[in-house]
């Protein structure tokens, strides 16, 4: 099936109020254009260099999301154009994003990435670490970032119960944060969870944003 066919079928399974981030990491520009030509405008990458390279080659109305771990020294390369950073996992990183956003006279939207999987390999904040950030005076002083919600990745497992439980934890975090810190912030509304293998579960559990690569483009070739 073509990329356009895959996209059409996936979109039929996603409610209109859930955003689809098409994950284009490792995919050539031509494949991304195919998705673009069938109407897709939101793409996600997980490496800064790949993201900036593709951004210069592709149409300017694409909204680029960064999904992968972000080092502070690379924020400056994406700050001029990135539309959402899903992977904020420290105050140091937030401060750098704020500084670069100010430098470019813009506000950069971010999600707090939470560690929800029972696996050592996943990045993300614990609840305690998030509390430390959000309660700090330094956080309150940041004017050029907006925390728009949360992001998380479930375990790589076939066990639906485990995945569902992990997504429920993320939703619980979202609700607690909304109540405690963002009750009056209408932009705090995103729950980014669900990938090719588990997005239907994520949507059932309350995802507002799903990140799908393989189901659109087929298996990735890591060169
Ligand atoms: C690669 C990636 C995805 C997409 O994974 P697929 O299984 O190809 O859909 C989603 N989120 C993040 C953070 C990723 O790195």
Coordinates of C-alpha atoms and ligand atoms in Angstrom, one line a residue:
X1 CA 0.0 0.0 0.0
X2 CA 1.1 3.5 -0.7
X3 CA 1.9 6.1 2.0
X4 CA -1.3 8.0 1.0
X5 CA -3.3 4.8 1.5
X6 CA -1.8 4.1 4.9
X7 CA -2.4 7.6 6.0
X8 CA -6.0 7.6 4.9
X9 CA -6.7 4.3 6.7
X10 CA -5.0 5.5 9.9
X11 CA -6.9 8.8 9.8
X12 CA -10.2 6.8 9.7
X13 CA -9.3 5.3 13.0
X14 CA -8.4 8.5 14.8
X15 CA -11.1 10.9 16.2
X16 CA -11.0 14.4 14.7
X17 CA -10.0 15.9 18.0
X18 CA -6.8 13.8 18.2
X19 CA -3.8 15.2 16.3
X20 CA -1.7 12.9 14.2
X21 CA 2.1 13.5 14.3
X22 CA 3.6 11.5 11.4
X23 CA 7.0 10.4 12.6
X24 CA 9.4 10.8 9.6
X25 CA 12.7 9.9 11.2
X26 CA 15.0 8.0 8.8
X27 CA 12.5 8.6 5.9
X28 CA 13.7 10.3 2.8
X29 CA 12.4 13.7 1.8
X30 CA 10.4 12.1 -1.1
X31 CA 8.4 10.0 1.3
X32 CA 7.6 12.9 3.5
X33 CA 6.5 14.8 0.4
X34 CA 4.1 12.0 -0.4
X35 CA 2.5 12.3 3.0
X36 CA 2.5 16.1 2.6
X37 CA 0.7 15.9 -0.7
X38 CA -2.1 13.8 0.8
X39 CA -2.6 16.7 3.3
X40 CA -0.4 15.9 6.3
X41 CA 1.2 18.9 7.8
X42 CA 2.6 17.8 11.2
X43 CA 5.8 15.7 11.2
X44 CA 8.0 14.5 14.0
X45 CA 11.7 13.8 14.1
X46 CA 13.9 12.6 16.9
X47 CA 17.3 14.0 15.9
X48 CA 18.1 17.7 15.6
X49 CA 20.4 17.4 12.6
X50 CA 18.0 15.3 10.6
X51 CA 15.2 17.7 11.6
X52 CA 17.0 20.9 10.5
X53 CA 18.2 19.3 7.3
X54 CA 14.7 18.2 6.3
X55 CA 13.2 21.5 7.4
X56 CA 15.3 23.4 4.8
X57 CA 14.3 21.0 2.0
X58 CA 10.5 20.8 2.6
X59 CA 7.6 23.2 2.4
X60 CA 7.5 26.0 5.0
X61 CA 3.9 25.3 6.2
X62 CA 5.0 22.0 7.8
X63 CA 4.8 22.0 11.6
X64 CA 7.9 20.2 12.9
X65 CA 7.8 18.5 16.2
X66 CA 10.9 17.2 18.0
X67 CA 10.3 13.9 19.7
X68 CA 13.7 12.6 20.8
X69 CA 16.0 13.5 23.6
X70 CA 17.3 17.0 23.2
X71 CA 20.7 18.2 24.3
X72 CA 20.9 21.8 25.5
X73 CA 23.7 22.7 23.1
X74 CA 21.4 21.8 20.1
X75 CA 18.4 23.8 21.0
X76 CA 19.7 26.8 19.0
X77 CA 19.4 24.9 15.8
X78 CA 15.7 24.2 16.1
X79 CA 14.6 27.3 18.0
X80 CA 13.8 29.4 14.9
X81 CA 11.1 27.1 13.6
X82 CA 10.2 24.1 15.8
X83 CA 6.5 24.0 16.5
X84 CA 6.4 21.6 19.5
X85 CA 9.1 19.9 21.6
X86 CA 7.7 16.7 23.1
X87 CA 10.8 15.7 25.1
X88 CA 11.5 18.3 27.8
X89 CA 13.0 16.4 30.7
X90 CA 14.9 19.0 32.8
X91 CA 14.8 22.6 34.0
X92 CA 18.2 23.2 32.4
X93 CA 16.7 22.3 29.0
X94 CA 13.6 24.4 29.6
X95 CA 15.8 27.4 30.5
X96 CA 17.8 26.9 27.3
X97 CA 14.7 26.7 25.2
X98 CA 13.4 29.8 26.8
X99 CA 16.6 31.7 26.1
X100 CA 16.7 30.7 22.5
X101 CA 13.0 31.4 22.0
X102 CA 13.5 34.9 23.3
X103 CA 16.5 35.3 21.0
X104 CA 14.2 34.5 18.1
X105 CA 11.4 36.6 19.5
X106 CA 9.0 33.7 19.8
X107 CA 7.3 31.4 22.3
X108 CA 8.1 27.7 22.0
X109 CA 5.5 25.1 23.0
X110 CA 6.8 22.2 25.0
X111 CA 5.5 19.0 26.6
X112 CA 7.0 17.5 29.7
X113 CA 8.2 14.0 29.0
X114 CA 7.3 11.5 31.7
X115 CA 9.0 8.2 32.3
X116 CA 6.0 5.7 32.4
X117 CA 7.5 2.5 31.1
X118 CA 9.0 -0.2 33.3
X119 CA 12.1 -0.1 31.2
X120 CA 15.5 1.4 32.1
X121 CA 16.0 2.7 28.5
X122 CA 13.3 5.3 28.4
X123 CA 14.0 9.0 29.0
X124 CA 11.7 11.2 30.9
X125 CA 10.9 12.8 34.2
X126 CA 9.6 11.2 37.4
X127 CA 6.7 12.8 39.1
X128 CA 9.0 14.1 41.8
X129 CA 11.4 15.7 39.2
X130 CA 8.4 17.4 37.5
X131 CA 7.3 18.8 40.9
X132 CA 10.7 20.2 41.5
X133 CA 10.7 22.0 38.1
X134 CA 7.2 23.3 38.3
X135 CA 7.6 24.6 41.9
X136 CA 10.9 26.3 41.3
X137 CA 11.1 30.1 41.1
X138 CA 13.2 29.8 38.0
X139 CA 10.4 28.0 36.1
X140 CA 8.0 30.8 36.9
X141 CA 10.3 33.3 35.5
X142 CA 10.5 31.7 32.0
X143 CA 8.4 33.8 29.7
X144 CA 9.1 32.4 26.2
X145 CA 8.1 28.8 26.7
X146 CA 4.6 27.3 27.2
X147 CA 4.1 23.9 28.8
X148 CA 1.2 22.5 26.7
X149 CA 0.9 19.1 28.3
X150 CA 2.7 15.8 28.7
X151 CA 4.3 13.0 26.7
X152 CA 5.2 9.4 27.4
X153 CA 6.1 6.2 25.8
X154 CA 4.8 2.8 27.0
X155 CA 6.9 -0.3 27.3
X156 CA 7.7 -2.3 24.2
X157 CA 5.5 -5.3 25.0
X158 CA 2.6 -7.2 23.6
X159 CA 0.9 -7.1 26.9
X160 CA -2.0 -4.7 26.4
X161 CA -2.7 -4.5 30.1
X162 CA 0.8 -3.2 30.9
X163 CA 0.5 -0.6 28.1
X164 CA -2.9 0.5 29.2
X165 CA -1.7 0.9 32.8
X166 CA 1.2 3.0 31.8
X167 CA -1.0 5.3 29.7
X168 CA -3.4 5.6 32.6
X169 CA -0.4 6.8 34.7
X170 CA 0.3 9.5 32.2
X171 CA -3.3 10.7 32.1
X172 CA -3.3 10.8 35.8
X173 CA -0.2 13.0 35.8
X174 CA -1.8 15.3 33.2
X175 CA -5.0 15.7 35.3
X176 CA -3.0 16.4 38.5
X177 CA -0.8 19.0 36.7
X178 CA -3.8 20.6 35.1
X179 CA -5.5 21.0 38.5
X180 CA -2.4 22.2 40.4
X181 CA -0.4 24.3 38.0
X182 CA -2.4 25.0 34.8
X183 CA -6.0 25.2 35.7
X184 CA -6.3 28.7 34.1
X185 CA -4.1 27.8 31.1
X186 CA -6.2 26.7 28.1
X187 CA -3.0 25.8 26.2
X188 CA -2.2 23.0 28.7
X189 CA -4.3 20.4 26.9
X190 CA -2.1 17.8 25.2
X191 CA -1.5 14.2 26.1
X192 CA 1.0 12.9 23.5
X193 CA 1.0 9.1 23.7
X194 CA 0.6 6.2 21.3
X195 CA 2.8 4.9 18.5
X196 CA 2.1 2.5 15.6
X197 CA 1.7 -0.5 17.8
X198 CA -0.3 1.0 20.6
X199 CA -2.1 4.1 19.4
X200 CA -5.6 2.6 19.5
X201 CA -5.1 1.9 23.2
X202 CA -3.7 5.4 23.8
X203 CA -6.7 7.0 22.1
X204 CA -9.1 4.9 24.3
X205 CA -7.2 6.1 27.4
X206 CA -7.4 9.8 26.4
X207 CA -4.5 10.7 24.0
X208 CA -4.9 14.0 22.3
X209 CA -1.9 13.5 20.1
X210 CA -0.5 10.2 18.6
X211 CA 2.9 9.8 17.0
X212 CA 2.9 7.3 14.2
X213 CA 5.8 6.3 11.9
X214 CA 6.0 2.7 10.9
X215 CA 2.3 2.3 10.2
X216 CA 2.5 5.2 7.6
X217 CA 5.9 4.5 6.0
X218 CA 6.6 0.8 6.7
X219 CA 9.6 -0.5 8.6
X220 CA 12.4 1.9 9.0
X221 CA 15.8 1.3 7.5
X222 CA 18.5 2.5 10.0
X223 CA 21.6 3.1 7.9
Ligands
LIG1 C1 10.0 6.6 16.5 C2 9.1 7.2 17.4 C3 7.7 7.1 17.3 C4 7.0 6.3 16.2 O1 7.2 5.0 16.3 P1 6.5 4.0 15.3 O2 6.5 2.7 16.0 O3 7.3 3.9 14.1 O4 5.1 4.5 15.0 C5 6.9 7.8 18.2 N1 7.4 8.5 19.3 C6 8.8 8.6 19.4 C7 9.3 9.4 20.6 C8 9.6 7.9 18.5 O5 11.0 8.1 18.7

